[in-house]
XYZ file of C-alpha atoms in Angstrom:
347
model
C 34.175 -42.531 51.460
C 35.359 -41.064 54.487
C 36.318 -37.194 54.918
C 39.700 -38.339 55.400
C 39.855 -40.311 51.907
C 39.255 -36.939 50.121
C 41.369 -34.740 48.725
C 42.873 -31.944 51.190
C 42.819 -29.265 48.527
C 38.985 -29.275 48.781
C 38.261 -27.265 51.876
C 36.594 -29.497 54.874
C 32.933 -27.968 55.381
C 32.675 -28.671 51.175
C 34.282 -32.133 51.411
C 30.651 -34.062 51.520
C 29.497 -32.250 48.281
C 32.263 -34.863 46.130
C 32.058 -38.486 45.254
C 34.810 -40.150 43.400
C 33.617 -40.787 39.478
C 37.178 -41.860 38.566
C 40.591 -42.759 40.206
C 41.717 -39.039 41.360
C 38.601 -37.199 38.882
C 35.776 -36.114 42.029
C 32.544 -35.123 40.953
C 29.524 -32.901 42.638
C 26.773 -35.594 44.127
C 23.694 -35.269 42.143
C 22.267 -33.806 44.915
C 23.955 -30.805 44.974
C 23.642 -30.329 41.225
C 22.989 -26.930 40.119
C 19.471 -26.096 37.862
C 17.742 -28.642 36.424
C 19.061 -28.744 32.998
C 16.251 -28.223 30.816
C 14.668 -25.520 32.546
C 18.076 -23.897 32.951
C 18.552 -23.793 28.692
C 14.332 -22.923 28.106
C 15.241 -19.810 30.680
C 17.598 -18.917 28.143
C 15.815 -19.400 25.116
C 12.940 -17.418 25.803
C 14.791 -14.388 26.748
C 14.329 -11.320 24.261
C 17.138 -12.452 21.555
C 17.534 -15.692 22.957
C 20.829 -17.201 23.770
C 22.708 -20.625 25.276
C 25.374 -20.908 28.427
C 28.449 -21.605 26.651
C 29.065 -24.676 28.684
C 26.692 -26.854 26.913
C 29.069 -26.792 24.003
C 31.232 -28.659 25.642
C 29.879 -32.316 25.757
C 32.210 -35.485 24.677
C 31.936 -34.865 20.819
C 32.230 -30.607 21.250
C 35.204 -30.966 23.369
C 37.032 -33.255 20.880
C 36.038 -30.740 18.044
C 37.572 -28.059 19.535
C 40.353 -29.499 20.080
C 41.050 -29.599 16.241
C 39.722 -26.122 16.270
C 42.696 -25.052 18.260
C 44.878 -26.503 15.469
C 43.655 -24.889 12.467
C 45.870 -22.244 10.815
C 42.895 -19.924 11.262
C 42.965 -20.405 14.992
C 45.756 -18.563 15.542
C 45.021 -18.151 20.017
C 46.077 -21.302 20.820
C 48.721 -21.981 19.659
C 49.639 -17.953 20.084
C 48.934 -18.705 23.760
C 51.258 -21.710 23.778
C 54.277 -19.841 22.833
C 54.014 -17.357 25.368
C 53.746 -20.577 27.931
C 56.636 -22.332 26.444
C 58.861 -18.973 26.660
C 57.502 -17.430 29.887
C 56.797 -19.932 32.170
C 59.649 -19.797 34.384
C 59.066 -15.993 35.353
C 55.810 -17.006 35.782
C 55.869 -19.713 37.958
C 58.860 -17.719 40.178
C 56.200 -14.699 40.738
C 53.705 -16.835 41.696
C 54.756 -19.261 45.055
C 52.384 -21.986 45.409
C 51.519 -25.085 46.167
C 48.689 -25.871 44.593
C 47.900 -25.100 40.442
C 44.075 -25.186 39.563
C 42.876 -24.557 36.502
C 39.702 -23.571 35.281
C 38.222 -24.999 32.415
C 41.135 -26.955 31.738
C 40.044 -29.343 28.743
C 43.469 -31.760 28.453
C 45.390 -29.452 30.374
C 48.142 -29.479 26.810
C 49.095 -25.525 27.068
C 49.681 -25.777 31.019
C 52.373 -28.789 30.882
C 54.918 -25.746 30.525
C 53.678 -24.476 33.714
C 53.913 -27.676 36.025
C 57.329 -28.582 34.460
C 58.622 -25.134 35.836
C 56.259 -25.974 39.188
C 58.114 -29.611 39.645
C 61.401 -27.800 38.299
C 61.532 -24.974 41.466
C 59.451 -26.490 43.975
C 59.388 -30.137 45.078
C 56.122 -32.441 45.025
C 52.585 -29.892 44.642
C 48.812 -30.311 43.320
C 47.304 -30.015 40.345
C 43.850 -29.427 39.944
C 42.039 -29.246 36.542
C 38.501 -28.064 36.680
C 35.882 -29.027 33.588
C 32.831 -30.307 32.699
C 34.243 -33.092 30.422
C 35.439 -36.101 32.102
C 37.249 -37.755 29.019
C 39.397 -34.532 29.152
C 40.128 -35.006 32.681
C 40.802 -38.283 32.346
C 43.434 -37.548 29.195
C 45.146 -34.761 31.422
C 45.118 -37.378 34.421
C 47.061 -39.728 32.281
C 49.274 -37.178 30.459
C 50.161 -35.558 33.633
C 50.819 -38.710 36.018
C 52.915 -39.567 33.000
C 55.270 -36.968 32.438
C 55.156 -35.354 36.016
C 54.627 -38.486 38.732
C 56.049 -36.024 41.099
C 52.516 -34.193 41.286
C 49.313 -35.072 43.114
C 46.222 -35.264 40.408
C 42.599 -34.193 41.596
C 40.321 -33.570 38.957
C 36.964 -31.780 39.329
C 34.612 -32.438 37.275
C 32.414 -29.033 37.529
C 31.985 -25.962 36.058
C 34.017 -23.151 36.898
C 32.464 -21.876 40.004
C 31.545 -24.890 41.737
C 35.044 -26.326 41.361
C 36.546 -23.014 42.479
C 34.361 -22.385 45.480
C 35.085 -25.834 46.879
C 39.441 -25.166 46.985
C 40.741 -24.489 50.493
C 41.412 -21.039 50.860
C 44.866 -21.773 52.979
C 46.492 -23.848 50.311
C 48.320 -20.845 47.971
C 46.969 -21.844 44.602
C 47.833 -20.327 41.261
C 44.057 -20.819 39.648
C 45.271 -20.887 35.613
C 42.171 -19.042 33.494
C 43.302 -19.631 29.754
C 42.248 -19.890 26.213
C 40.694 -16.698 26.461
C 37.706 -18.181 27.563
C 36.806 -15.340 30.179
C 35.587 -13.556 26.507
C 32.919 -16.011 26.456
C 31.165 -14.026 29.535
C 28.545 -11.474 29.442
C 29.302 -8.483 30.911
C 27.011 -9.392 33.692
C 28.403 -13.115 33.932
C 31.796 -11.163 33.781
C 31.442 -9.141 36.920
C 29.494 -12.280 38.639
C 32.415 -14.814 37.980
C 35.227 -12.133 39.078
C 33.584 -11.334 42.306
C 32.998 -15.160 43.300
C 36.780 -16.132 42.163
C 37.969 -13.232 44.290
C 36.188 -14.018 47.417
C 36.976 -17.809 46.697
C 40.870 -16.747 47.050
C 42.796 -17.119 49.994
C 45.673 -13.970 50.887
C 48.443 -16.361 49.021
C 46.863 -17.092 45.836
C 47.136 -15.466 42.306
C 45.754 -15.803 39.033
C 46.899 -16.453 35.530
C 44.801 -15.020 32.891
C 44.853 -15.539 29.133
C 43.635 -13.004 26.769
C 42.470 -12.230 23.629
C 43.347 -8.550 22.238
C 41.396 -6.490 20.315
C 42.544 -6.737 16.821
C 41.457 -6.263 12.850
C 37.719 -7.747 12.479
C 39.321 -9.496 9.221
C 40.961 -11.605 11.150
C 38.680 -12.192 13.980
C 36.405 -13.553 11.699
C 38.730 -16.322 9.837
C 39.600 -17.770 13.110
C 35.660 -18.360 13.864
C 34.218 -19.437 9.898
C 37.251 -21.890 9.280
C 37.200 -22.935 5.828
C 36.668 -26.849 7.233
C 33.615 -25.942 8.721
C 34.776 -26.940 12.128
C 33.824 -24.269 14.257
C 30.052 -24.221 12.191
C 30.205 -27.964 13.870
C 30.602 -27.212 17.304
C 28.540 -24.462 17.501
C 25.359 -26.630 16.114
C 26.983 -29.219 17.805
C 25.256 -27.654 21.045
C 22.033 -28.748 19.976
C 22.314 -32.270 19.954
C 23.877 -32.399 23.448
C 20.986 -30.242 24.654
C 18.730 -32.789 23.349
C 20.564 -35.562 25.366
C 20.327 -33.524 28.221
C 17.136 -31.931 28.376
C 15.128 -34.452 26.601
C 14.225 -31.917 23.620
C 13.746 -32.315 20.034
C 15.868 -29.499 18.430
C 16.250 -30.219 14.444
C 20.080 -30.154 13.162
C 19.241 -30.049 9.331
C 16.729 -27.092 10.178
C 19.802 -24.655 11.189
C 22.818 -23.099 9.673
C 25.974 -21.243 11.401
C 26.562 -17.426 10.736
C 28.879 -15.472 12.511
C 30.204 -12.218 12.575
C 32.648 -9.581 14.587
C 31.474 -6.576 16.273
C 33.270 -3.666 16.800
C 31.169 -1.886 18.877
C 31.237 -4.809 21.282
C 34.478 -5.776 20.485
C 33.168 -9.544 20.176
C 32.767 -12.111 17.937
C 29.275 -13.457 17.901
C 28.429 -17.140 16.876
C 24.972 -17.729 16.026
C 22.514 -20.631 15.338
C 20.600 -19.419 12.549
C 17.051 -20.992 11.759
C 16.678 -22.267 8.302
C 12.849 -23.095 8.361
C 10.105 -22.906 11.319
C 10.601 -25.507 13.937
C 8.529 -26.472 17.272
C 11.047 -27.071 19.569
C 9.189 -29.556 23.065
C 10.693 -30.117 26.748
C 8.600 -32.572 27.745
C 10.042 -32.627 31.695
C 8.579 -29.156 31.466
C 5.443 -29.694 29.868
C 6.503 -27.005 27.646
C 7.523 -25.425 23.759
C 8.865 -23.010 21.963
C 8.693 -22.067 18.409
C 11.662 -21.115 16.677
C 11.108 -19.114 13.383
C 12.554 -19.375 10.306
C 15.573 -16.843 9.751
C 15.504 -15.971 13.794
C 19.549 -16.267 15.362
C 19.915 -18.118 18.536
C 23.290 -16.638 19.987
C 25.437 -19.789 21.207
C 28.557 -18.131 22.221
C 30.182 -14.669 22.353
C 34.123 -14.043 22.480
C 34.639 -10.732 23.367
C 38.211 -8.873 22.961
C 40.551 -7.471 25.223
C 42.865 -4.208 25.652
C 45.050 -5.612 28.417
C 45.862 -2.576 30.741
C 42.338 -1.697 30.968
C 41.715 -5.180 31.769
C 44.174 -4.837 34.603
C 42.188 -2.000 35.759
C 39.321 -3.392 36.090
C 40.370 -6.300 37.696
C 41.578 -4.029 40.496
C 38.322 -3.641 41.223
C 37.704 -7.024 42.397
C 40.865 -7.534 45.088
C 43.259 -8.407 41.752
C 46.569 -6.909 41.797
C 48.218 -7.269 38.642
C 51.912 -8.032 39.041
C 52.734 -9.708 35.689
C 51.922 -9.430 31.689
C 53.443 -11.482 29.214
C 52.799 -11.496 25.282
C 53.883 -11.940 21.942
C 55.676 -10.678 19.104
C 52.171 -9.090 17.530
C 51.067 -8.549 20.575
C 48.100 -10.306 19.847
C 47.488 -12.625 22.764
C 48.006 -11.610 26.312
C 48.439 -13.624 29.464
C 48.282 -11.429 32.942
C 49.062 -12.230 36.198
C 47.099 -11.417 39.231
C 48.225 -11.688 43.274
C 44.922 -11.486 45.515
C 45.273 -7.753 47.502
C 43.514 -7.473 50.992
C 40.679 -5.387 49.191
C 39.423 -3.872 46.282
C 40.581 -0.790 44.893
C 39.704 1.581 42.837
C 41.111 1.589 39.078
């Protein structure tokens, strides 16, 4: 397909990188595919605890059990995030000029319909651009919004984060959407990495939307990550079989148990895959084992907690100028808005 044939929102020297996998869904060529998947998770495991990326929980069957995560009564940030949407998204949209909405991580895109009917509402015509590794849930949020907004041009991505980000021309003013809280599931150090690559990703018209988590009583922290269905203790060991698929290894389901817990100190919740008897785990593309012992934690995910204005702060740090924040009754759930500044500055 010709240079021309691809979508404008992906900036011309990056255009090559795509191939079409679906009508308006691009994908990376397998040539410019990041790490080779199985060495990529065995780096991982043998670090000193050992731990997963939290995007291999997100294969076909994870993503459609987290979406009945996000509608248990014990999962109260989704549809605490929602609200906030529903009620705010005109001021948000009217702060934030664009042409172009991208959002990262976007599973099926439900919680950001209020902010493209505001988009189509004040501004004629517009792109949206929903970045994630699953391609049914681009393909539901293709459908859902071609549906309900035919106004809007569709271009899914189907990447992570960074390499869908890093590919959007710079001179298009995009509103890049970050929700779900899902910038808890990063490290400190993946924190600081992912900030400083969206920021110098950004063009001097774009902003960000950011939803977040707040820092609240452990008790209830804890409730919305051990649901009493067990459905969050299925996506987490969920991981396990996809890594299998993917990697070619032979990681035992009925040889593992979920435990999770909240730390304060951290200000996290930390979901774990808990050994329940001595396994040899093998990656034969690698030539290579491990051995994972009985009662040792494999840590899966992380979803760390939030006090908004120092948030903000830091943020300022990477060329973020906060301009917006929006919440809820509890003030339990927070979503800020960003404008890109000419530089950094200090907190």
């Amino acid at each position: 397909m010709e240079d021309q044939d691809k979508p404008t929102i992906i900036a011309a020297e990056r255009r090559d990188l795509w191939r079409l996998a679906e009508p308006s869904i691009w994908a990376l060529k397998e040539d410019h595919a990041q790490d080779d998947p199985a060495l990529s998770i065995l780096r991982t495991l043998l670090d000193q605890p050992p731990w997963l990326e939290a995007y291999h929980l997100y294969d076909e069957r994870g993503s459609q059990l987290f979406e009945q995560i996000c509608a248990l009564p014990e999962y109260y940030l989704t549809r605490t995030e929602n609200s906030i949407l529903a009620g705010q998204a005109e001021r948000m949209i009217a702060a934030a000029p664009v042409d172009c909405i991208v959002e990262l991580g976007a599973g099926t895109s439900e919680k950001t319909l209020h902010l493209l009917r505001e988009q189509v509402r004040q501004r004629p015509g517009g792109t949206f651009a929903p970045i994630d590794v699953s391609l049914r849930s681009l393909a539901l949020s293709r459908d859902a919004v071609g549906k309900r907004f035919p106004q809007l041009t569709f271009h899914g991505l189907l990447a992570r984060y960074e390499e869908g980000f890093s590919s959007i021309e710079k001179r298009l003013p995009t509103l890049f959407v970050f929700l779900g809280s899902s910038v808890g599931n990063f490290t400190p150090v993946e924190f600081v990495r992912f900030f400083q690559h969206l920021s110098e990703s950004m063009g001097s018209n774009d902003f960000l939307l950011l939803g977040v988590d707040r820092v609240k009583e452990g008790n209830i922290l804890e409730k919305a990550y051990d649901d009493a269905q067990g459905l969050t203790a299925d996506f987490i060991l969920n991981v396990f079989r996809n890594i299998n698929r993917v990697s070619g290894s032979d990681f035992a389901g009925e040889k593992m148990r979920y435990y999770s817990w909240y730390n304060p100190e951290w200000r996290r919740v930390e979901m774990y895959a808990v050994a329940t008897a001595t396994q040899e785990i093998h990656f034969p593309s690698l030539a290579s084992s491990l051995v994972w012992e009985k009662g040792e934690r494999i840590l899966v995910e992380i979803s760390r907690k939030f006090e908004p204005t120092r948030l903000q702060q830091q943020l300022q740090c990477f060329g973020l100028e906060p301009i917006g924040h929006f919440t809820d009754a509890k003030e339990w759930f927070s979503l800020l808005l960003f404008r890109k500044s000419s530089g950094a500055r200090r907190a």
